[in-house]
Amino acid sequence: MDAALEILDPLVLDRFYAYLLPAVTTPTADGGVLSNGFGNSTSAFSKSPSQTLYESAWPRDNILRQCASILLITQVGATLLYWVFSAFSYYFIFDRRLEYHPRFLKNQIRQEIISSMTAVPWINIMTLPFFLAEVRGKSLLYTRVDEYGWAWMAISTVLFMIWNDFMIYWIHRLEHHPSVYKYIHKPHHKWIVPTPWAALAFHPLDGYVQSLPYHVFVFFCPVQKYLYMVLFILVQIWTIFIHDGDMISGHWLEKYINSPAHHTLHHMYFTVNYGQYFTWADNYFQSHRAPRPDLDPLHDALRVMREKGLVDEKGNPIHHKNKKDD
């Protein structure tokens, strides 16, 4: 978030706050102005009218402005990422024949979108303290690459992924405990055959708890702030893509990567494949279920389509002639 504000303050937010909350300026005897903008307290300095054009009563380091900016950025950013990448995954990757699966709910996509859009603002509010602490310099985010070197950029990325994979595995697995599941995680498993639109369709507390490892990491491990922003965005995109229902199996990477096929099986069987990026934790803690062609939910979807006369025995579409063509 520190990196996002560094980019957006001069680009957009200075003007935005100057318009909403203009600084109180008082002319001085020497032709300058007394202004309370861009500082912690009111200070006197000589400026031309054009130089004071974007001064706000809330300077950049004002905590109320920082809170408002963070909530605005996270809401707009999360919403854009969700709509852009969910739409891409749904229209170009997701097999829409799965919508004929007997456990695909009526109006499911609409429900997934409503659930996601309802959860996002609440998750943003709960994660505000972490982002605010980053912006106010309480984390170990740093700016200059040469502070730790290029090698550390690679090492910190690997550590970030290992930490998140391990912690989210256990958070996710514990959320499936009967004493917790029905209160927090059950809403996300309403979607037995999920679409990419279900990526953020969580109970807000569920989404918040599963995001904690990402936020906590930068408070004990140094990470270059632009690298962290990129990693954080990629995490959101990955969350969408593992809900695309792709059941490709047999690829050697499936032994190591927690693919969309793994997550599809998690939604279908509940107690398998809790991992985020990799399969090592599921393998080690004996919760791994490997994707196989016979487990593909598409089989049940095609059965329903055959019963409706939409596909033949091989799954090929049946094109019905209009009566006027007979």
mmCIF file of C-alpha atoms in Angstrom:
data_model
loop_
_atom_site.group_PDB
_atom_site.id
_atom_site.type_symbol
_atom_site.label_atom_id
_atom_site.label_comp_id
_atom_site.label_asym_id
_atom_site.label_seq_id
_atom_site.Cartn_x
_atom_site.Cartn_y
_atom_site.Cartn_z
ATOM 1 C CA MET A 1 0.000 0.000 0.000
ATOM 2 C CA ASP A 2 2.949 2.294 0.624
ATOM 3 C CA ALA A 3 3.936 1.842 -3.040
ATOM 4 C CA ALA A 4 0.379 2.440 -4.235
ATOM 5 C CA LEU A 5 0.111 5.741 -2.369
ATOM 6 C CA GLU A 6 3.521 6.829 -3.606
ATOM 7 C CA ILE A 7 2.197 6.446 -7.156
ATOM 8 C CA LEU A 8 -1.367 7.685 -6.693
ATOM 9 C CA ASP A 9 -0.841 10.673 -4.380
ATOM 10 C CA PRO A 10 0.829 12.925 -6.969
ATOM 11 C CA LEU A 11 -1.096 11.384 -9.847
ATOM 12 C CA VAL A 12 -4.664 11.568 -8.533
ATOM 13 C CA LEU A 13 -5.158 11.857 -4.792
ATOM 14 C CA ASP A 14 -3.548 15.284 -4.207
ATOM 15 C CA ARG A 15 -6.075 16.827 -6.589
ATOM 16 C CA PHE A 16 -8.900 14.721 -5.175
ATOM 17 C CA TYR A 17 -8.350 15.867 -1.581
ATOM 18 C CA ALA A 18 -7.612 19.450 -2.588
ATOM 19 C CA TYR A 19 -11.015 19.509 -4.279
ATOM 20 C CA LEU A 20 -12.908 17.870 -1.413
ATOM 21 C CA LEU A 21 -11.004 19.481 1.482
ATOM 22 C CA PRO A 22 -9.093 22.535 0.248
ATOM 23 C CA ALA A 23 -6.410 23.950 2.499
ATOM 24 C CA VAL A 24 -7.175 27.110 4.432
ATOM 25 C CA THR A 25 -4.839 29.767 3.045
ATOM 26 C CA THR A 26 -4.276 33.300 4.354
ATOM 27 C CA PRO A 27 -2.406 35.980 2.343
ATOM 28 C CA THR A 28 0.704 37.442 4.046
ATOM 29 C CA ALA A 29 2.159 40.912 3.827
ATOM 30 C CA ASP A 30 4.957 39.841 1.460
ATOM 31 C CA GLY A 31 2.572 38.357 -1.081
ATOM 32 C CA GLY A 32 2.923 34.748 0.111
ATOM 33 C CA VAL A 33 0.353 32.589 1.860
ATOM 34 C CA LEU A 34 -0.102 30.898 5.213
ATOM 35 C CA SER A 35 -1.241 27.359 4.512
ATOM 36 C CA ASN A 36 -1.989 24.171 6.409
ATOM 37 C CA GLY A 37 -1.490 21.892 3.368
ATOM 38 C CA PHE A 38 1.126 19.131 2.875
ATOM 39 C CA GLY A 39 2.447 19.125 6.396
ATOM 40 C CA ASN A 40 1.676 18.013 9.929
ATOM 41 C CA SER A 41 0.908 21.538 11.095
ATOM 42 C CA THR A 42 0.255 24.981 9.728
ATOM 43 C CA SER A 43 3.411 26.550 8.308
ATOM 44 C CA ALA A 44 4.262 29.830 6.517
ATOM 45 C CA PHE A 45 6.000 29.844 3.139
ATOM 46 C CA SER A 46 5.893 31.897 -0.047
ATOM 47 C CA LYS A 47 4.133 30.303 -3.008
ATOM 48 C CA SER A 48 2.410 31.471 -6.124
ATOM 49 C CA PRO A 49 -1.303 30.678 -6.505
ATOM 50 C CA SER A 50 -0.530 27.909 -9.021
ATOM 51 C CA GLN A 51 1.863 26.210 -6.628
ATOM 52 C CA THR A 52 -0.844 25.999 -3.984
ATOM 53 C CA LEU A 53 -3.418 24.656 -6.443
ATOM 54 C CA TYR A 54 -3.496 21.113 -5.022
ATOM 55 C CA GLU A 55 -3.110 21.817 -1.298
ATOM 56 C CA SER A 56 -5.555 20.064 0.984
ATOM 57 C CA ALA A 57 -6.539 20.457 4.605
ATOM 58 C CA TRP A 58 -5.572 16.783 4.820
ATOM 59 C CA PRO A 59 -1.853 16.527 3.969
ATOM 60 C CA ARG A 60 -0.391 13.258 2.720
ATOM 61 C CA ASP A 61 0.660 12.120 6.193
ATOM 62 C CA ASN A 62 -2.718 12.857 7.765
ATOM 63 C CA ILE A 63 -3.950 9.594 9.253
ATOM 64 C CA LEU A 64 -7.574 10.204 8.244
ATOM 65 C CA ARG A 65 -6.509 10.822 4.650
ATOM 66 C CA GLN A 66 -4.355 7.688 4.693
ATOM 67 C CA CYS A 67 -7.270 5.601 5.991
ATOM 68 C CA ALA A 68 -9.634 6.998 3.373
ATOM 69 C CA SER A 69 -7.080 6.495 0.596
ATOM 70 C CA ILE A 70 -6.385 2.908 1.640
ATOM 71 C CA LEU A 71 -10.077 2.013 1.728
ATOM 72 C CA LEU A 72 -10.632 3.665 -1.646
ATOM 73 C CA ILE A 73 -7.655 1.950 -3.288
ATOM 74 C CA THR A 74 -8.402 -1.484 -1.869
ATOM 75 C CA GLN A 75 -12.080 -1.283 -2.824
ATOM 76 C CA VAL A 76 -11.462 -0.071 -6.372
ATOM 77 C CA GLY A 77 -8.412 -2.324 -6.847
ATOM 78 C CA ALA A 78 -10.037 -5.497 -5.545
ATOM 79 C CA THR A 79 -13.199 -4.837 -7.535
ATOM 80 C CA LEU A 80 -11.317 -4.206 -10.780
ATOM 81 C CA LEU A 81 -9.134 -7.283 -10.333
ATOM 82 C CA TYR A 82 -12.196 -9.384 -9.566
ATOM 83 C CA TRP A 83 -14.252 -8.237 -12.549
ATOM 84 C CA VAL A 84 -11.442 -8.223 -15.092
ATOM 85 C CA PHE A 85 -9.802 -11.556 -14.252
ATOM 86 C CA SER A 86 -12.988 -13.398 -13.256
ATOM 87 C CA ALA A 87 -14.552 -12.391 -16.552
ATOM 88 C CA PHE A 88 -11.430 -13.435 -18.466
ATOM 89 C CA SER A 89 -11.285 -16.796 -16.688
ATOM 90 C CA TYR A 90 -15.025 -17.417 -17.038
ATOM 91 C CA TYR A 91 -15.277 -16.595 -20.738
ATOM 92 C CA PHE A 92 -11.943 -17.985 -21.947
ATOM 93 C CA ILE A 93 -10.974 -20.825 -19.555
ATOM 94 C CA PHE A 94 -13.957 -22.076 -17.560
ATOM 95 C CA ASP A 95 -15.863 -24.910 -19.267
ATOM 96 C CA ARG A 96 -19.392 -23.558 -19.249
ATOM 97 C CA ARG A 97 -20.814 -27.042 -19.759
ATOM 98 C CA LEU A 98 -20.213 -27.413 -16.009
ATOM 99 C CA GLU A 99 -23.253 -25.207 -15.496
ATOM 100 C CA TYR A 100 -25.320 -28.298 -16.333
ATOM 101 C CA HIS A 101 -23.844 -30.194 -13.368
ATOM 102 C CA PRO A 102 -26.666 -31.403 -11.080
ATOM 103 C CA ARG A 103 -25.079 -29.576 -8.150
ATOM 104 C CA PHE A 104 -24.706 -26.282 -9.976
ATOM 105 C CA LEU A 105 -27.168 -23.953 -8.264
ATOM 106 C CA LYS A 106 -29.925 -21.933 -9.839
ATOM 107 C CA ASN A 107 -28.677 -18.382 -10.485
ATOM 108 C CA GLN A 108 -25.333 -19.477 -9.050
ATOM 109 C CA ILE A 109 -23.176 -16.948 -10.889
ATOM 110 C CA ARG A 110 -25.377 -14.085 -9.733
ATOM 111 C CA GLN A 111 -25.152 -15.382 -6.170
ATOM 112 C CA GLU A 112 -21.355 -15.733 -6.406
ATOM 113 C CA ILE A 113 -20.993 -12.157 -7.629
ATOM 114 C CA ILE A 114 -23.296 -10.741 -4.941
ATOM 115 C CA SER A 115 -21.469 -12.715 -2.240
ATOM 116 C CA SER A 116 -18.074 -11.526 -3.507
ATOM 117 C CA MET A 117 -19.074 -7.876 -3.809
ATOM 118 C CA THR A 118 -20.620 -7.976 -0.330
ATOM 119 C CA ALA A 119 -17.501 -9.476 1.249
ATOM 120 C CA VAL A 120 -14.886 -7.184 -0.328
ATOM 121 C CA PRO A 121 -15.622 -3.937 1.579
ATOM 122 C CA TRP A 122 -15.762 -5.732 4.928
ATOM 123 C CA ILE A 123 -12.467 -7.524 4.269
ATOM 124 C CA ASN A 124 -10.925 -4.169 3.303
ATOM 125 C CA ILE A 125 -12.061 -2.581 6.556
ATOM 126 C CA MET A 126 -10.633 -5.444 8.627
ATOM 127 C CA THR A 127 -7.264 -5.316 6.834
ATOM 128 C CA LEU A 128 -7.027 -1.511 7.107
ATOM 129 C CA PRO A 129 -4.785 -1.571 10.237
ATOM 130 C CA PHE A 130 -2.130 -3.607 8.393
ATOM 131 C CA PHE A 131 -2.073 -1.317 5.366
ATOM 132 C CA LEU A 132 -2.070 1.758 7.590
ATOM 133 C CA ALA A 133 0.886 0.422 9.557
ATOM 134 C CA GLU A 134 2.754 -0.139 6.285
ATOM 135 C CA VAL A 135 2.076 3.411 5.109
ATOM 136 C CA ARG A 136 3.181 4.868 8.451
ATOM 137 C CA GLY A 137 6.497 3.048 8.350
ATOM 138 C CA LYS A 138 5.852 0.303 10.899
ATOM 139 C CA SER A 139 6.614 -2.614 8.558
ATOM 140 C CA LEU A 140 9.905 -3.849 7.067
ATOM 141 C CA LEU A 141 9.029 -2.719 3.545
ATOM 142 C CA TYR A 142 11.908 -0.856 1.929
ATOM 143 C CA THR A 143 12.356 1.211 -1.231
ATOM 144 C CA ARG A 144 15.872 0.900 -2.622
ATOM 145 C CA VAL A 145 16.852 -2.479 -4.049
ATOM 146 C CA ASP A 146 20.498 -1.937 -3.065
ATOM 147 C CA GLU A 147 19.515 -1.879 0.621
ATOM 148 C CA TYR A 148 19.382 -5.689 0.539
ATOM 149 C CA GLY A 149 20.513 -6.520 -3.001
ATOM 150 C CA TRP A 150 18.961 -8.361 -5.927
ATOM 151 C CA ALA A 151 19.566 -11.789 -4.392
ATOM 152 C CA TRP A 152 17.342 -10.865 -1.459
ATOM 153 C CA MET A 153 14.567 -9.924 -3.884
ATOM 154 C CA ALA A 154 14.515 -13.544 -5.070
ATOM 155 C CA ILE A 155 14.952 -14.997 -1.581
ATOM 156 C CA SER A 156 12.190 -12.857 -0.067
ATOM 157 C CA THR A 157 9.848 -13.921 -2.872
ATOM 158 C CA VAL A 158 10.478 -17.610 -2.137
ATOM 159 C CA LEU A 159 10.081 -17.039 1.606
ATOM 160 C CA PHE A 160 6.832 -15.147 0.983
ATOM 161 C CA MET A 161 5.409 -18.074 -0.974
ATOM 162 C CA ILE A 162 6.556 -20.740 1.501
ATOM 163 C CA TRP A 163 5.236 -18.793 4.488
ATOM 164 C CA ASN A 164 1.862 -18.165 2.832
ATOM 165 C CA ASP A 165 1.539 -21.727 1.589
ATOM 166 C CA PHE A 166 2.195 -23.231 5.018
ATOM 167 C CA MET A 167 0.077 -20.771 7.008
ATOM 168 C CA ILE A 168 -2.879 -20.771 4.627
ATOM 169 C CA TYR A 169 -2.812 -24.566 4.529
ATOM 170 C CA TRP A 170 -3.370 -24.703 8.287
ATOM 171 C CA ILE A 171 -5.777 -21.786 8.433
ATOM 172 C CA HIS A 172 -7.810 -23.394 5.667
ATOM 173 C CA ARG A 173 -7.669 -26.839 7.251
ATOM 174 C CA LEU A 174 -8.672 -25.522 10.680
ATOM 175 C CA GLU A 175 -11.594 -23.697 9.095
ATOM 176 C CA HIS A 176 -12.903 -27.122 8.126
ATOM 177 C CA HIS A 177 -13.059 -28.202 11.762
ATOM 178 C CA PRO A 178 -16.736 -28.779 12.676
ATOM 179 C CA SER A 179 -16.601 -26.207 15.478
ATOM 180 C CA VAL A 180 -15.602 -23.463 13.028
ATOM 181 C CA TYR A 181 -16.733 -24.587 9.582
ATOM 182 C CA LYS A 182 -20.429 -23.767 9.725
ATOM 183 C CA TYR A 183 -19.803 -20.272 11.092
ATOM 184 C CA ILE A 184 -17.019 -19.080 8.794
ATOM 185 C CA HIS A 185 -16.088 -21.301 5.864
ATOM 186 C CA LYS A 186 -19.368 -22.976 4.916
ATOM 187 C CA PRO A 187 -20.598 -20.021 2.791
ATOM 188 C CA HIS A 188 -17.672 -20.511 0.397
ATOM 189 C CA HIS A 189 -18.494 -24.200 0.040
ATOM 190 C CA LYS A 190 -22.010 -23.387 -1.016
ATOM 191 C CA TRP A 191 -20.477 -23.575 -4.485
ATOM 192 C CA ILE A 192 -19.859 -27.310 -5.022
ATOM 193 C CA VAL A 193 -19.024 -26.637 -8.659
ATOM 194 C CA PRO A 194 -17.573 -23.117 -8.436
ATOM 195 C CA THR A 195 -16.925 -20.686 -11.237
ATOM 196 C CA PRO A 196 -14.231 -17.980 -11.262
ATOM 197 C CA TRP A 197 -16.898 -15.601 -9.924
ATOM 198 C CA ALA A 198 -16.746 -17.536 -6.613
ATOM 199 C CA ALA A 199 -13.129 -16.505 -5.969
ATOM 200 C CA LEU A 200 -14.087 -13.865 -3.393
ATOM 201 C CA ALA A 201 -17.448 -15.329 -2.374
ATOM 202 C CA PHE A 202 -16.433 -15.738 1.258
ATOM 203 C CA HIS A 203 -17.815 -14.882 4.621
ATOM 204 C CA PRO A 204 -15.864 -11.629 5.254
ATOM 205 C CA LEU A 205 -14.150 -13.088 8.324
ATOM 206 C CA ASP A 206 -13.079 -16.108 6.268
ATOM 207 C CA GLY A 207 -11.516 -13.887 3.603
ATOM 208 C CA TYR A 208 -9.807 -11.777 6.248
ATOM 209 C CA VAL A 209 -8.338 -14.699 8.186
ATOM 210 C CA GLN A 210 -6.986 -16.348 5.034
ATOM 211 C CA SER A 211 -5.336 -13.053 4.014
ATOM 212 C CA LEU A 212 -3.507 -12.609 7.334
ATOM 213 C CA PRO A 213 -0.282 -14.402 6.291
ATOM 214 C CA TYR A 214 0.220 -11.962 3.387
ATOM 215 C CA HIS A 215 -0.133 -8.963 5.658
ATOM 216 C CA VAL A 216 1.859 -10.279 8.623
ATOM 217 C CA PHE A 217 4.859 -11.328 6.513
ATOM 218 C CA VAL A 218 6.205 -7.805 5.889
ATOM 219 C CA PHE A 219 6.303 -7.086 9.623
ATOM 220 C CA PHE A 220 9.001 -9.675 10.279
ATOM 221 C CA CYS A 221 10.689 -10.076 6.885
ATOM 222 C CA PRO A 222 12.066 -7.211 4.727
ATOM 223 C CA VAL A 223 10.453 -6.971 1.280
ATOM 224 C CA GLN A 224 10.999 -4.361 -1.421
ATOM 225 C CA LYS A 225 7.722 -2.435 -1.519
ATOM 226 C CA TYR A 226 7.092 -2.609 -5.272
ATOM 227 C CA LEU A 227 7.864 -6.321 -5.269
ATOM 228 C CA TYR A 228 5.384 -6.755 -2.421
ATOM 229 C CA MET A 229 2.697 -4.889 -4.351
ATOM 230 C CA VAL A 230 3.233 -7.148 -7.373
ATOM 231 C CA LEU A 231 3.162 -10.303 -5.227
ATOM 232 C CA PHE A 232 0.000 -9.151 -3.494
ATOM 233 C CA ILE A 233 -1.756 -8.528 -6.823
ATOM 234 C CA LEU A 234 -0.616 -11.907 -8.174
ATOM 235 C CA VAL A 235 -2.067 -13.610 -5.105
ATOM 236 C CA GLN A 236 -5.472 -12.107 -5.898
ATOM 237 C CA ILE A 237 -5.251 -13.250 -9.528
ATOM 238 C CA TRP A 238 -4.194 -16.759 -8.482
ATOM 239 C CA THR A 239 -7.206 -16.955 -6.156
ATOM 240 C CA ILE A 240 -9.445 -16.324 -9.162
ATOM 241 C CA PHE A 241 -7.726 -18.752 -11.504
ATOM 242 C CA ILE A 242 -7.837 -21.723 -9.120
ATOM 243 C CA HIS A 243 -11.626 -21.471 -9.321
ATOM 244 C CA ASP A 244 -11.751 -21.896 -13.096
ATOM 245 C CA GLY A 245 -12.745 -25.583 -12.869
ATOM 246 C CA ASP A 246 -9.971 -26.741 -15.194
ATOM 247 C CA MET A 247 -9.488 -30.490 -14.704
ATOM 248 C CA ILE A 248 -6.340 -30.984 -16.767
ATOM 249 C CA SER A 249 -4.640 -34.023 -15.281
ATOM 250 C CA GLY A 250 -1.560 -36.034 -15.994
ATOM 251 C CA HIS A 251 0.762 -33.035 -16.363
ATOM 252 C CA TRP A 252 3.960 -33.427 -14.339
ATOM 253 C CA LEU A 253 3.471 -30.036 -12.675
ATOM 254 C CA GLU A 254 0.359 -31.347 -10.921
ATOM 255 C CA LYS A 255 2.644 -33.250 -8.570
ATOM 256 C CA TYR A 256 3.904 -29.924 -7.208
ATOM 257 C CA ILE A 257 1.423 -27.152 -8.049
ATOM 258 C CA ASN A 258 -1.951 -26.834 -6.349
ATOM 259 C CA SER A 259 -3.754 -26.410 -9.641
ATOM 260 C CA PRO A 260 -7.360 -25.437 -10.409
ATOM 261 C CA ALA A 261 -8.017 -29.182 -10.694
ATOM 262 C CA HIS A 262 -6.887 -29.658 -7.083
ATOM 263 C CA HIS A 263 -9.128 -26.843 -5.897
ATOM 264 C CA THR A 264 -12.067 -28.196 -7.882
ATOM 265 C CA LEU A 265 -11.675 -31.462 -5.961
ATOM 266 C CA HIS A 266 -11.475 -29.496 -2.713
ATOM 267 C CA HIS A 267 -14.884 -27.954 -3.395
ATOM 268 C CA MET A 268 -16.327 -31.344 -4.286
ATOM 269 C CA TYR A 269 -14.848 -33.449 -1.464
ATOM 270 C CA PHE A 270 -14.227 -30.771 1.223
ATOM 271 C CA THR A 271 -11.424 -32.450 3.191
ATOM 272 C CA VAL A 272 -8.699 -32.595 0.562
ATOM 273 C CA ASN A 273 -6.276 -30.170 -1.135
ATOM 274 C CA TYR A 274 -6.167 -27.289 1.345
ATOM 275 C CA GLY A 275 -2.979 -25.783 -0.118
ATOM 276 C CA GLN A 276 -2.636 -22.432 -1.820
ATOM 277 C CA TYR A 277 0.222 -22.700 -4.331
ATOM 278 C CA PHE A 278 1.856 -26.100 -3.896
ATOM 279 C CA THR A 279 0.935 -29.663 -2.977
ATOM 280 C CA TRP A 280 3.771 -30.355 -0.523
ATOM 281 C CA ALA A 281 1.750 -29.539 2.612
ATOM 282 C CA ASP A 282 -1.196 -31.677 1.485
ATOM 283 C CA ASN A 283 1.184 -34.514 0.658
ATOM 284 C CA TYR A 284 3.066 -34.264 3.949
ATOM 285 C CA PHE A 285 -0.054 -33.928 6.118
ATOM 286 C CA GLN A 286 -1.928 -36.602 4.149
ATOM 287 C CA SER A 287 -4.746 -34.498 2.728
ATOM 288 C CA HIS A 288 -3.701 -34.628 -0.923
ATOM 289 C CA ARG A 289 -6.036 -35.999 -3.572
ATOM 290 C CA ALA A 290 -4.522 -36.109 -7.038
ATOM 291 C CA PRO A 291 -6.661 -35.011 -9.987
ATOM 292 C CA ARG A 292 -7.745 -37.897 -12.223
ATOM 293 C CA PRO A 293 -9.844 -37.846 -15.390
ATOM 294 C CA ASP A 294 -12.534 -39.985 -13.756
ATOM 295 C CA LEU A 295 -13.002 -37.368 -10.999
ATOM 296 C CA ASP A 296 -13.800 -34.595 -13.452
ATOM 297 C CA PRO A 297 -17.222 -33.055 -12.614
ATOM 298 C CA LEU A 298 -17.711 -32.566 -16.326
ATOM 299 C CA HIS A 299 -18.793 -36.231 -16.564
ATOM 300 C CA ASP A 300 -21.932 -35.524 -14.518
ATOM 301 C CA ALA A 301 -22.577 -32.319 -16.438
ATOM 302 C CA LEU A 302 -22.394 -34.182 -19.759
ATOM 303 C CA ARG A 303 -24.739 -36.860 -18.458
ATOM 304 C CA VAL A 304 -27.356 -34.182 -17.769
ATOM 305 C CA MET A 305 -26.719 -32.628 -21.172
ATOM 306 C CA ARG A 306 -27.224 -36.021 -22.849
ATOM 307 C CA GLU A 307 -30.505 -36.468 -20.997
ATOM 308 C CA LYS A 308 -31.594 -33.085 -22.337
ATOM 309 C CA GLY A 309 -30.524 -34.030 -25.854
ATOM 310 C CA LEU A 310 -27.865 -31.350 -26.000
ATOM 311 C CA VAL A 311 -24.865 -33.630 -26.669
ATOM 312 C CA ASP A 312 -24.334 -37.098 -28.072
ATOM 313 C CA GLU A 313 -22.682 -40.033 -26.311
ATOM 314 C CA LYS A 314 -19.240 -38.658 -27.102
ATOM 315 C CA GLY A 315 -20.085 -35.220 -25.723
ATOM 316 C CA ASN A 316 -20.374 -33.528 -29.099
ATOM 317 C CA PRO A 317 -23.071 -30.847 -29.419
ATOM 318 C CA ILE A 318 -26.283 -31.890 -31.144
ATOM 319 C CA HIS A 319 -27.523 -29.219 -33.524
ATOM 320 C CA HIS A 320 -31.295 -29.432 -33.710
ATOM 321 C CA LYS A 321 -32.885 -28.417 -36.987
ATOM 322 C CA ASN A 322 -35.726 -25.950 -36.976
ATOM 323 C CA LYS A 323 -39.052 -27.349 -38.169
ATOM 324 C CA LYS A 324 -39.076 -24.975 -41.106
ATOM 325 C CA ASP A 325 -35.843 -26.559 -42.309
ATOM 326 C CA ASP A 326 -37.397 -30.034 -42.479
#
